[in-house]
Short mmCIF file of C-alpha atoms and ligand atoms in Angstrom, two decimals:
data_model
loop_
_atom_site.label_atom_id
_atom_site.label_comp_id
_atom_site.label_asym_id
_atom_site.label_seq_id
_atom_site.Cartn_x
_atom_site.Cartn_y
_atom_site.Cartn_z
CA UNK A 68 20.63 -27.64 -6.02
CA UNK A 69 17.43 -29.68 -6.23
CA UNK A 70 16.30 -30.03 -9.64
CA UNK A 71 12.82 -29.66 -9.26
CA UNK A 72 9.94 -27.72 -11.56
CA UNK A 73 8.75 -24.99 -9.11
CA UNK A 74 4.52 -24.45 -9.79
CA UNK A 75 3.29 -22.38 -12.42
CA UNK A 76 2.43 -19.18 -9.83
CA UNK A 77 6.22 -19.07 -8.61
CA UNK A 78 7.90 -19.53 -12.47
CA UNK A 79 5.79 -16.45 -13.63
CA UNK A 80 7.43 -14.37 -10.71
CA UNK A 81 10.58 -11.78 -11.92
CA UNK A 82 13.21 -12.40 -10.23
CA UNK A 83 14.20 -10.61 -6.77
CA UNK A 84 15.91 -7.25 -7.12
CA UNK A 85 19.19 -6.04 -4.85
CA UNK A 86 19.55 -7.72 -1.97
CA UNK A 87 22.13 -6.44 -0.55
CA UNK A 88 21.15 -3.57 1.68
CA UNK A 89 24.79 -2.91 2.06
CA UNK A 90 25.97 0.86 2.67
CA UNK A 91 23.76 2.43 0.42
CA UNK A 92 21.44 5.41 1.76
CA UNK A 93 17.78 3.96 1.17
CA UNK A 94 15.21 5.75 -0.60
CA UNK A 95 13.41 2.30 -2.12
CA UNK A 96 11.91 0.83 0.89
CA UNK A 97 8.95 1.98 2.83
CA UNK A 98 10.20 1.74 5.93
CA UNK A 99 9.32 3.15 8.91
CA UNK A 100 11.78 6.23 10.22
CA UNK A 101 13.74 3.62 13.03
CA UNK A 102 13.50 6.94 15.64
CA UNK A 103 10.02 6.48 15.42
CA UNK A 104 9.97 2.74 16.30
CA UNK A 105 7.54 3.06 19.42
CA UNK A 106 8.72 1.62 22.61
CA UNK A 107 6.30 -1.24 23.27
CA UNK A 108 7.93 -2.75 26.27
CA UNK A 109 5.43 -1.53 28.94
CA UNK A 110 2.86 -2.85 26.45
CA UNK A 111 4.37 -6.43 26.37
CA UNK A 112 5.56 -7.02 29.94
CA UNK A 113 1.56 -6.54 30.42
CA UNK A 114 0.65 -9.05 27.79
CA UNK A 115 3.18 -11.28 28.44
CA UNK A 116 1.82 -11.36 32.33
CA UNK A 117 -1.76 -10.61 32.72
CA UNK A 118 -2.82 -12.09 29.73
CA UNK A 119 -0.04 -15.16 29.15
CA UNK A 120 -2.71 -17.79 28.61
CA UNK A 121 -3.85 -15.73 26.05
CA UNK A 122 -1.25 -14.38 24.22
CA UNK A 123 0.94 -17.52 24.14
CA UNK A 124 -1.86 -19.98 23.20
CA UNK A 125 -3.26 -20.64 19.55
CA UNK A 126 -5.21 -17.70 18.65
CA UNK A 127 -8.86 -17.40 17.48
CA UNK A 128 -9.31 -18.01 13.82
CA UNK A 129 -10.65 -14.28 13.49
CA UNK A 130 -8.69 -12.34 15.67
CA UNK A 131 -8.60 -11.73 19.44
CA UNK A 132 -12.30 -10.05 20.12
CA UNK A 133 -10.75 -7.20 21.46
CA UNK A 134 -8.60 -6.59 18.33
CA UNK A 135 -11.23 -6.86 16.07
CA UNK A 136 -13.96 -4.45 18.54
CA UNK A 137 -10.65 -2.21 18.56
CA UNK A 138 -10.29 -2.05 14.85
CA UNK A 139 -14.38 -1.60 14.53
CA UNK A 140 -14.04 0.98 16.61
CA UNK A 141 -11.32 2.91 14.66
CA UNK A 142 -13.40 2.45 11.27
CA UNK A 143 -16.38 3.66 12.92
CA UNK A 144 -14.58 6.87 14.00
CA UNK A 145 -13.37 7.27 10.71
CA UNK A 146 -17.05 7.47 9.06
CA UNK A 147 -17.41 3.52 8.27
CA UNK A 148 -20.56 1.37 9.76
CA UNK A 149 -18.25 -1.54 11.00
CA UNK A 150 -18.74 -3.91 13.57
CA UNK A 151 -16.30 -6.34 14.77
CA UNK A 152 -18.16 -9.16 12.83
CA UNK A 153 -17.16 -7.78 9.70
CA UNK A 154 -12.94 -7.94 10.69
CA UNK A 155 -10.80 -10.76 9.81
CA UNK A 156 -7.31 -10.17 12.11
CA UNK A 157 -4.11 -10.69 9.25
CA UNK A 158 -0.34 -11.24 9.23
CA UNK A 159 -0.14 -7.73 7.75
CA UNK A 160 -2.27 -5.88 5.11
CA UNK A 161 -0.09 -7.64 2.66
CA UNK A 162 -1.75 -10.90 3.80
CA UNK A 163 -5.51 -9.33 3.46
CA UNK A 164 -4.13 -8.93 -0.46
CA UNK A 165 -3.32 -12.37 -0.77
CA UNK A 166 -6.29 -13.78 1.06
CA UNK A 167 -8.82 -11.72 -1.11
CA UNK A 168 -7.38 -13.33 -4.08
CA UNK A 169 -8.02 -16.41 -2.99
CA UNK A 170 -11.47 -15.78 -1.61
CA UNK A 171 -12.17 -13.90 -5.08
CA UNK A 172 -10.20 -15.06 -8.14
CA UNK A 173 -9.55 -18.24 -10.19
CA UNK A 174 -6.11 -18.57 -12.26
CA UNK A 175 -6.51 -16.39 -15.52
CA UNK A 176 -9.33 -13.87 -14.22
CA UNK A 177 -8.77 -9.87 -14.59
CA UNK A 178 -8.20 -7.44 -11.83
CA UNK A 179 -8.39 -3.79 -12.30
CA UNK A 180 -5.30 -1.60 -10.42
CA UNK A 181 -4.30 1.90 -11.51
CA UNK A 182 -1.77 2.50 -13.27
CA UNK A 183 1.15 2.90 -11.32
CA UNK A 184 -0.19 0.87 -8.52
CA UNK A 185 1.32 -0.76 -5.21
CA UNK A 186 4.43 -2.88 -6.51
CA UNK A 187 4.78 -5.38 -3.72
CA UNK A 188 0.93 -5.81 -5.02
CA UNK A 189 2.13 -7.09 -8.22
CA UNK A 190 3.51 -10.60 -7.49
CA UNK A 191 1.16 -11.15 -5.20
CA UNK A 192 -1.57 -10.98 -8.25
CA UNK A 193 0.36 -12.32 -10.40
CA UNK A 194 1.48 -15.54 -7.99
CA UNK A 195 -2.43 -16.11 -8.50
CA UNK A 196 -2.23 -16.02 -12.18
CA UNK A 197 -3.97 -12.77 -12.68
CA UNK A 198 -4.11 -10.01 -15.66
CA UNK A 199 -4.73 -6.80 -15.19
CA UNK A 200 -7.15 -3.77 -16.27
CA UNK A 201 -4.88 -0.93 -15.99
CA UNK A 202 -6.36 2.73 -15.13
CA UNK A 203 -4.58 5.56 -15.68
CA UNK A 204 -4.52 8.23 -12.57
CA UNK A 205 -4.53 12.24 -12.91
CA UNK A 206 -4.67 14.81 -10.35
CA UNK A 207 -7.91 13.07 -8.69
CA UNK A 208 -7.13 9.61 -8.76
CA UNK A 209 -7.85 7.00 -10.58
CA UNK A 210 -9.97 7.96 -13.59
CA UNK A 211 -13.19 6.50 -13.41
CA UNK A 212 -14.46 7.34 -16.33
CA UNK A 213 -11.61 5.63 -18.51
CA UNK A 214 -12.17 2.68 -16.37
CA UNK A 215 -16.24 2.89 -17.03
CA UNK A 216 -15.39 2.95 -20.48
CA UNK A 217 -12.11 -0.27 -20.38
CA UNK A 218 -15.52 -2.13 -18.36
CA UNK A 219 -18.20 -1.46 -21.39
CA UNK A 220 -15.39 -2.34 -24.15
CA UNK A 221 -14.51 -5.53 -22.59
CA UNK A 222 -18.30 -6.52 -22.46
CA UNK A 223 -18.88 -5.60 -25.63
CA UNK A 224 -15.77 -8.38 -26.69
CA UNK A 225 -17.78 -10.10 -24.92
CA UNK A 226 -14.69 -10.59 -22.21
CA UNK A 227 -15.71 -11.68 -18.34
CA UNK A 228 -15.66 -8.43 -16.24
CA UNK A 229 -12.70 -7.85 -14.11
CA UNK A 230 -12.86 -9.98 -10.37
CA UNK A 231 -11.97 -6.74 -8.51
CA UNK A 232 -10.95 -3.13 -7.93
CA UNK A 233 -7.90 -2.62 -6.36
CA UNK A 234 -7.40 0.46 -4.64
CA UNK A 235 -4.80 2.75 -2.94
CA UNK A 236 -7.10 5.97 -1.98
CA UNK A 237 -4.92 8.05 0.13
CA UNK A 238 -1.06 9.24 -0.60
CA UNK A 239 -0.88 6.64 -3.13
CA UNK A 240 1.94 4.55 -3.43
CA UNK A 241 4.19 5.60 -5.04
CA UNK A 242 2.41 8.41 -6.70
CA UNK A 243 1.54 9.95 -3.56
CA UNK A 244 -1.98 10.90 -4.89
CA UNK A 245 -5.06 11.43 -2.72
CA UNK A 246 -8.57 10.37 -4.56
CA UNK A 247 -11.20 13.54 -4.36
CA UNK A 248 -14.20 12.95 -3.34
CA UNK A 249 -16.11 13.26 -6.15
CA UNK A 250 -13.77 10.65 -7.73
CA UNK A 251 -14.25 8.50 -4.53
CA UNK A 252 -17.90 8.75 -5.21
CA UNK A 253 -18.08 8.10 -8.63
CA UNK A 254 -15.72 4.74 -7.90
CA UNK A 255 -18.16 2.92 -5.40
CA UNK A 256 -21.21 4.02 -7.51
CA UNK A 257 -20.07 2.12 -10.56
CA UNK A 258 -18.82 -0.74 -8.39
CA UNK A 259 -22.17 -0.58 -7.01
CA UNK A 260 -23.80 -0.74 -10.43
CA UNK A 261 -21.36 -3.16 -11.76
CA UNK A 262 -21.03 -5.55 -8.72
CA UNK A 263 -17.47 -5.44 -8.49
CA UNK A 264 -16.09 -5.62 -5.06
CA UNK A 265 -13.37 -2.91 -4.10
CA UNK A 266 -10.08 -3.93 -2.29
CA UNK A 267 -9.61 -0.40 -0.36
CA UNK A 268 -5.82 -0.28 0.89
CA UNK A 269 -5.27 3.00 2.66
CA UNK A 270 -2.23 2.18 5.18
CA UNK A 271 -0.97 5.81 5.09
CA UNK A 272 -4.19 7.84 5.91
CA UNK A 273 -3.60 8.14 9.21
CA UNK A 274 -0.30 9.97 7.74
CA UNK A 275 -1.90 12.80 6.79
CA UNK A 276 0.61 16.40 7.21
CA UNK A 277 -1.88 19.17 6.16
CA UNK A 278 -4.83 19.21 4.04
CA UNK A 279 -8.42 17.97 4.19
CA UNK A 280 -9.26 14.36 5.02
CA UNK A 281 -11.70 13.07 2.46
CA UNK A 282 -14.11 9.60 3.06
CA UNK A 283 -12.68 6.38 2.80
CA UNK A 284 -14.36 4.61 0.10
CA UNK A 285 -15.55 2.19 2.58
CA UNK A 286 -17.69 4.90 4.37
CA UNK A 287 -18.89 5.90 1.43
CA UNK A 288 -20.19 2.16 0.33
CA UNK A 289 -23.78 1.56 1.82
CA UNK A 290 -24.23 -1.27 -0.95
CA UNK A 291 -21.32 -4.14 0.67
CA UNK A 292 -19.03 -3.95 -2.02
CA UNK A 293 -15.93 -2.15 -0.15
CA UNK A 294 -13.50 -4.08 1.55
CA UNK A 295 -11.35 -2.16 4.01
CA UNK A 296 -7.87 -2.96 4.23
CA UNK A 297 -5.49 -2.06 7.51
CA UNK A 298 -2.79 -2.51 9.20
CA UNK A 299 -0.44 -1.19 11.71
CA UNK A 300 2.60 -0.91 10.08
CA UNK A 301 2.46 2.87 9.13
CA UNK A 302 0.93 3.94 12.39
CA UNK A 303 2.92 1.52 14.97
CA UNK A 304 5.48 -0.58 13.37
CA UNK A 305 6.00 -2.98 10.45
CA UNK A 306 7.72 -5.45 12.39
CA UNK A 307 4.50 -6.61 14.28
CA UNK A 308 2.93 -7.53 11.28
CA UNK A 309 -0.86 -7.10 12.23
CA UNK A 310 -3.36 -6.06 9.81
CA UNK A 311 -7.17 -6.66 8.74
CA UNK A 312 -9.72 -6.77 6.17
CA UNK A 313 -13.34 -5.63 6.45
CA UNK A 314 -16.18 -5.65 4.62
CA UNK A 315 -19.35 -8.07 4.42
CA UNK A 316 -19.75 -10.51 7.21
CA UNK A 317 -20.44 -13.36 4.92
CA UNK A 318 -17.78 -13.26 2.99
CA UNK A 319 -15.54 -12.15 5.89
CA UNK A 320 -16.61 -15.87 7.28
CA UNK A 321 -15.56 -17.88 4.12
CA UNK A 322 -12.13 -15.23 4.07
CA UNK A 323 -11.21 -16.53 7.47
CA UNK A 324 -11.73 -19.96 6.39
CA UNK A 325 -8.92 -19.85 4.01
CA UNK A 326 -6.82 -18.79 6.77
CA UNK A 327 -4.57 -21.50 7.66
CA UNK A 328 -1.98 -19.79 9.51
CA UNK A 329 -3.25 -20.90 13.19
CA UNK A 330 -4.53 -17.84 14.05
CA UNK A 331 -2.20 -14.67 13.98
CA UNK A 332 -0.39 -13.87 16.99
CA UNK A 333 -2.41 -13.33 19.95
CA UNK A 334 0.99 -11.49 21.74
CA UNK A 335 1.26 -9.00 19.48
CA UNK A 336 -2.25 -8.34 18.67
CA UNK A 337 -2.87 -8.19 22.79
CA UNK A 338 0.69 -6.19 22.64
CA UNK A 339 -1.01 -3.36 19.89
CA UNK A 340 -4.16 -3.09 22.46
CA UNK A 341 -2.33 -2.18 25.25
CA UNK A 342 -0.15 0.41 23.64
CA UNK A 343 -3.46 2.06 22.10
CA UNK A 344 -5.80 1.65 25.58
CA UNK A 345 -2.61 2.77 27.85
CA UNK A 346 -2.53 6.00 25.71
CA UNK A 347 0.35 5.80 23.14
CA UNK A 348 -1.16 5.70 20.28
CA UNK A 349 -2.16 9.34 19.72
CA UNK A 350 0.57 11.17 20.71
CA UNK A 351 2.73 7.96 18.66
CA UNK A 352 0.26 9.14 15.53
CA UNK A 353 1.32 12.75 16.54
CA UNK A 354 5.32 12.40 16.60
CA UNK A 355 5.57 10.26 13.73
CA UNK A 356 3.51 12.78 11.25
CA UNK A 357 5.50 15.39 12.07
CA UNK A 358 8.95 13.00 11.40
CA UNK A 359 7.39 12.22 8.13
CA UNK A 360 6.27 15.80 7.11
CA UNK A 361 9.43 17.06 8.10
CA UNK A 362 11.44 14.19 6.21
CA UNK A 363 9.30 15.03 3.11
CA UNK A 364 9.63 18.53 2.73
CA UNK A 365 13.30 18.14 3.28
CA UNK A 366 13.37 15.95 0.29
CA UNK A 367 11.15 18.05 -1.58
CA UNK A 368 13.51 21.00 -1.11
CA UNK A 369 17.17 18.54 -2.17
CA UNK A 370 14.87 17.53 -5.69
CA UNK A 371 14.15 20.82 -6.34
CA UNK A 372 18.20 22.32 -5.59
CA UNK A 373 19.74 19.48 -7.24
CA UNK A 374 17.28 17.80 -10.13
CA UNK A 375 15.92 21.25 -11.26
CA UNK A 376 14.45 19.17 -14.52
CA UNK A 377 12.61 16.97 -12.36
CA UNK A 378 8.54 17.80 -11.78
CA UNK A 379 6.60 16.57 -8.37
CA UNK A 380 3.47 16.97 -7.06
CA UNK A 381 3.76 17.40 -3.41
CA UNK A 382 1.78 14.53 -1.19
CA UNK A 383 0.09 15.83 1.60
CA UNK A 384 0.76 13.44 3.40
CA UNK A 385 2.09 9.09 3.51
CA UNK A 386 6.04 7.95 2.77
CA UNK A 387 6.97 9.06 -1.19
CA UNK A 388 7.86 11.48 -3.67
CA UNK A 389 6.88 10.34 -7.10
CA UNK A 390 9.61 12.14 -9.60
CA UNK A 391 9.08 12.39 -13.36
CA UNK A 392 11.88 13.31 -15.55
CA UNK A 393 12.74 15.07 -18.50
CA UNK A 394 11.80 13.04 -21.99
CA UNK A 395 14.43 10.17 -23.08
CA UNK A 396 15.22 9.29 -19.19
CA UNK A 397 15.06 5.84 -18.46
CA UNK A 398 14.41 5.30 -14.42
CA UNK A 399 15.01 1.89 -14.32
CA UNK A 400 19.03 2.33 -16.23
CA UNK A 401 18.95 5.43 -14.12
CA UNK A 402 18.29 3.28 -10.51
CA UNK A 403 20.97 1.07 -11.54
CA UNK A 404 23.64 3.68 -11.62
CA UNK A 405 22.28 5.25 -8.49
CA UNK A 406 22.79 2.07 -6.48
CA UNK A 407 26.53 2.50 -8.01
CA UNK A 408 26.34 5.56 -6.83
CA UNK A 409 25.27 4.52 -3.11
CA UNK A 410 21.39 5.47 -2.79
CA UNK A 411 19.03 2.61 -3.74
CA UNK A 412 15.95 4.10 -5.73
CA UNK A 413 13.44 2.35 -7.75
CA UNK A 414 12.73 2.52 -11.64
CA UNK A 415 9.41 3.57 -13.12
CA UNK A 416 8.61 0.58 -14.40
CA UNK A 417 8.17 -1.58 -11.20
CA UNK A 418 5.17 -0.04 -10.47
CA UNK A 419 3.38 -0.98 -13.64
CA UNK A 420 1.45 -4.09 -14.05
CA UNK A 421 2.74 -3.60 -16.85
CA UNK A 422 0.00 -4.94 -19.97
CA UNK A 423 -1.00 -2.01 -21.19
CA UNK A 424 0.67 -1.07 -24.45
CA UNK A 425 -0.48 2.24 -24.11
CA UNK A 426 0.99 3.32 -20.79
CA UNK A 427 4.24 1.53 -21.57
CA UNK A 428 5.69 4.67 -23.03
CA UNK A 429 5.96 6.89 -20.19
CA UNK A 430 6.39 4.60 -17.25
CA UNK A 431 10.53 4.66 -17.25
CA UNK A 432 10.52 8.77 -16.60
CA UNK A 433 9.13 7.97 -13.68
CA UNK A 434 10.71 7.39 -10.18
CA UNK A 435 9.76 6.45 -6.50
CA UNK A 436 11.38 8.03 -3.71
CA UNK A 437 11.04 7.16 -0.29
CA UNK A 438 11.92 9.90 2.24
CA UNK A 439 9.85 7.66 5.47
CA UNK A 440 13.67 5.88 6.27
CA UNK A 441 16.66 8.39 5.93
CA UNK A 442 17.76 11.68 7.83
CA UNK A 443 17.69 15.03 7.21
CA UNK A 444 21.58 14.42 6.13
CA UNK A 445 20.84 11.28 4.35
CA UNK A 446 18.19 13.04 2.59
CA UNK A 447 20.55 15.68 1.23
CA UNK A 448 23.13 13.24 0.59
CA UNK A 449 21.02 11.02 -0.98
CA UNK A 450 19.61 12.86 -3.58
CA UNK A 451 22.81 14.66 -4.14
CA UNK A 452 24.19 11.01 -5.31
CA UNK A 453 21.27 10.72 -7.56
CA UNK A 454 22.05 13.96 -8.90
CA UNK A 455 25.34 13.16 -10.16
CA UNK A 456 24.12 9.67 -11.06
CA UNK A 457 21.54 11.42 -13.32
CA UNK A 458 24.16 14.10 -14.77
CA UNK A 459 26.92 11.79 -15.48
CA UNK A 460 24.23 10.03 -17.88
CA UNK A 461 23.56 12.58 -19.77
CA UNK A 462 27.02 13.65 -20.42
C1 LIG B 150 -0.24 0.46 -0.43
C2 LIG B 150 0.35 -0.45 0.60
N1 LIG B 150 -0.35 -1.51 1.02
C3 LIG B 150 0.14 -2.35 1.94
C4 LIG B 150 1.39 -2.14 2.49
C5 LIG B 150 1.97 -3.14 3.45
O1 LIG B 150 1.28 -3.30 4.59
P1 LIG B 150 1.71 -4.44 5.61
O2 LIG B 150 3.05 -4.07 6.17
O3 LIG B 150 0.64 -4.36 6.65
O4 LIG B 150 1.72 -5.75 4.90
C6 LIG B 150 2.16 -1.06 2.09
C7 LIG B 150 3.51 -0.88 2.62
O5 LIG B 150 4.39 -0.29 2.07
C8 LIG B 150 1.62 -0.19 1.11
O6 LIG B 150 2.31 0.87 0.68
#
């Protein structure tokens, strides 16, 4: 093993959970239901022969122009004033995360996430030395006012304010909370007054079972301080890993200069257009809700026959369940003894950025479940494991 001091931004990194996939049923990962996988062949024979000197060459810096007019184009029908000038193209919205710390933040600057927030988020901030504002969320969102008030206390210590806002509006993950619109409203008006730039990440909105669609924040920003993440991965496929950012076209510029990866694929960003123009996408968007709703209220129904002390809101829509048990649980012991058990789960406290003091207490009665991967039967089985994994602790 080579004995060498790995950099500052890797050391600070916990170390990686299960790896073993194994037999277990899966409730931790967000992945895509594999019936749903679309079948994209038709799509790539075309790309792979019409447009070959295209898709197989280095691809623009930005994007293919067609990509990013085709992602303008679905931001403008969804209420935002985008033109294809404002997209960056990514590797995944994953990679719009890490890019926007880099275009944004220095090594020991502030953030501001909610608290729980996205965990694959996490290392990413933290990989750029980062600390963290945490907000609490209720039934609304994240609570704006709390976070109004955590910006005027840190000014009055007379502490830097916070780099950026990061965001997950719609079926938050994991709590599977949708921002109102009032909330959404009162969010880009104190960015707005404060000058703090917004990292929207709303991969699931398109996921939507029943319920009213409220604005993006993005749509609601006249002012340029939203940034728009996307990506295909909830409404096509992970695997492809395309995704975007958008916001101002200055900044978008000096974004895509940090972008070193040679362009991101022009095949499967040529491979994504054809699917959409030749007609799959909407009745793709239509099959895989209904999966997804019919997944979730499976799940719902196995929490509520076998965890009877558990409490849920139901999402209306997106990939998780968001459980909260009784007083003296403890998720992340609890996880552990479910992977025994043969259903992988994850702890409360993952999701936590995990500085402030004050929401420390709770964070281990919580737990994510994922319902986007397994079947009806896996469902039932699943949380039937957990079940007994849960009763056999406090016995
Ligand atoms: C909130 C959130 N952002 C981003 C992503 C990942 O997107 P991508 O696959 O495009 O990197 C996920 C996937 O689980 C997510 O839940």
């Amino acid at each position: 093993m080579l004995e060498a001091t790995v950099a500052r931004r890797a050391a600070h990194l916990a170390r990686p959970a299960h790896a073993d996939g194994g037999s277990a049923i899966s409730f931790d990962s967000g992945y895509a239901f594999p019936g749903t996988l679309p079948d994209l062949s038709a799509a790539a024979e075309r790309a792979l022969g019409a447009y070959r000197r295209e898709a197989l060459q280095y691809g623009p810096r930005f994007g293919l122009p067609d990509m990013r007019e085709w992602i303008a184009t679905l931001m403008c029908d969804d209420g935002a004033n985008v033109v294809p000038g404002d997209v960056l193209v990514t590797n995944g919205a994953k990679h719009g995360i890490e890019l926007f710390c880099r275009l944004f933040t220095e090594e020991g600057d502030t953030i501001v996430v909610s608290a729980p927030t996205y965990f694959t988020a996490i290392p990413i901030f933290r990989s750029f030395g980062l600390g963290f504002v945490e907000v609490a969320q209720d039934g609304e969102g994240i609570e704006v006012d709390t976070l109004r008030q955590q910006l005027h206390e840190r000014e009055r210590q007379g502490l830097e304010p916070p780099k950026f806002i990061y965001n997950v509006t719609d079926f938050h993950n994991p709590s599977g909370i949708t921002m109102s619109r009032r909330r959404r409203e009162a969010l880009v008006a104190l960015a707005t007054e404060r000058q703090i730039p917004v990292l929207e990440d709303s991969p699931y909105r398109k996921l939507r079972f029943e319920g009213q669609q409220e604005p993006s924040l993005k749509s609601l920003d006249s002012a340029g301080v939203v940034f728009a993440l996307g990506t295909v991965s909830k409404i096509m496929a992970p695997g492809l890993r395309i995704g975007w950012v958008a916001g101002p076209r200055p900044l978008i510029a000096r974004m895509g200069q940090l972008k070193s990866d040679g362009g991101t694929c022009p095949l499967t960003q040529r491979v994504v257009l054809e699917f959409s123009k030749g007609g799959g996408l909407v009745p793709h968007l239509r099959r895989v809700t209904q999966t997804y709703a019919d997944n979730r209220d499976r799940m719902v129904a196995a929490v509520r026959r076998e965890l009877p002390d558990v409490t849920l809101a139901i999402p209306q829509g997106g990939y998780y369940l968001w459980l909260h048990f009784p007083a003296g649980t403890d998720t992340d012991a609890l996880a552990e003894r479910a992977h025994d058990a043969g259903v992988s789960v994850i702890g409360g406290s993952a999701f936590f950025a995990g500085e402030s003091v004050c929401l420390l207490r709770d964070q281990r009665r919580y737990m994510r479940l994922a319902f986007s991967h397994a079947t009806h039967v896996e469902i039932d089985e699943g949380v039937r494991r957990l079940a007994a994994a849960y009763g056999s602790s406090r016995t």
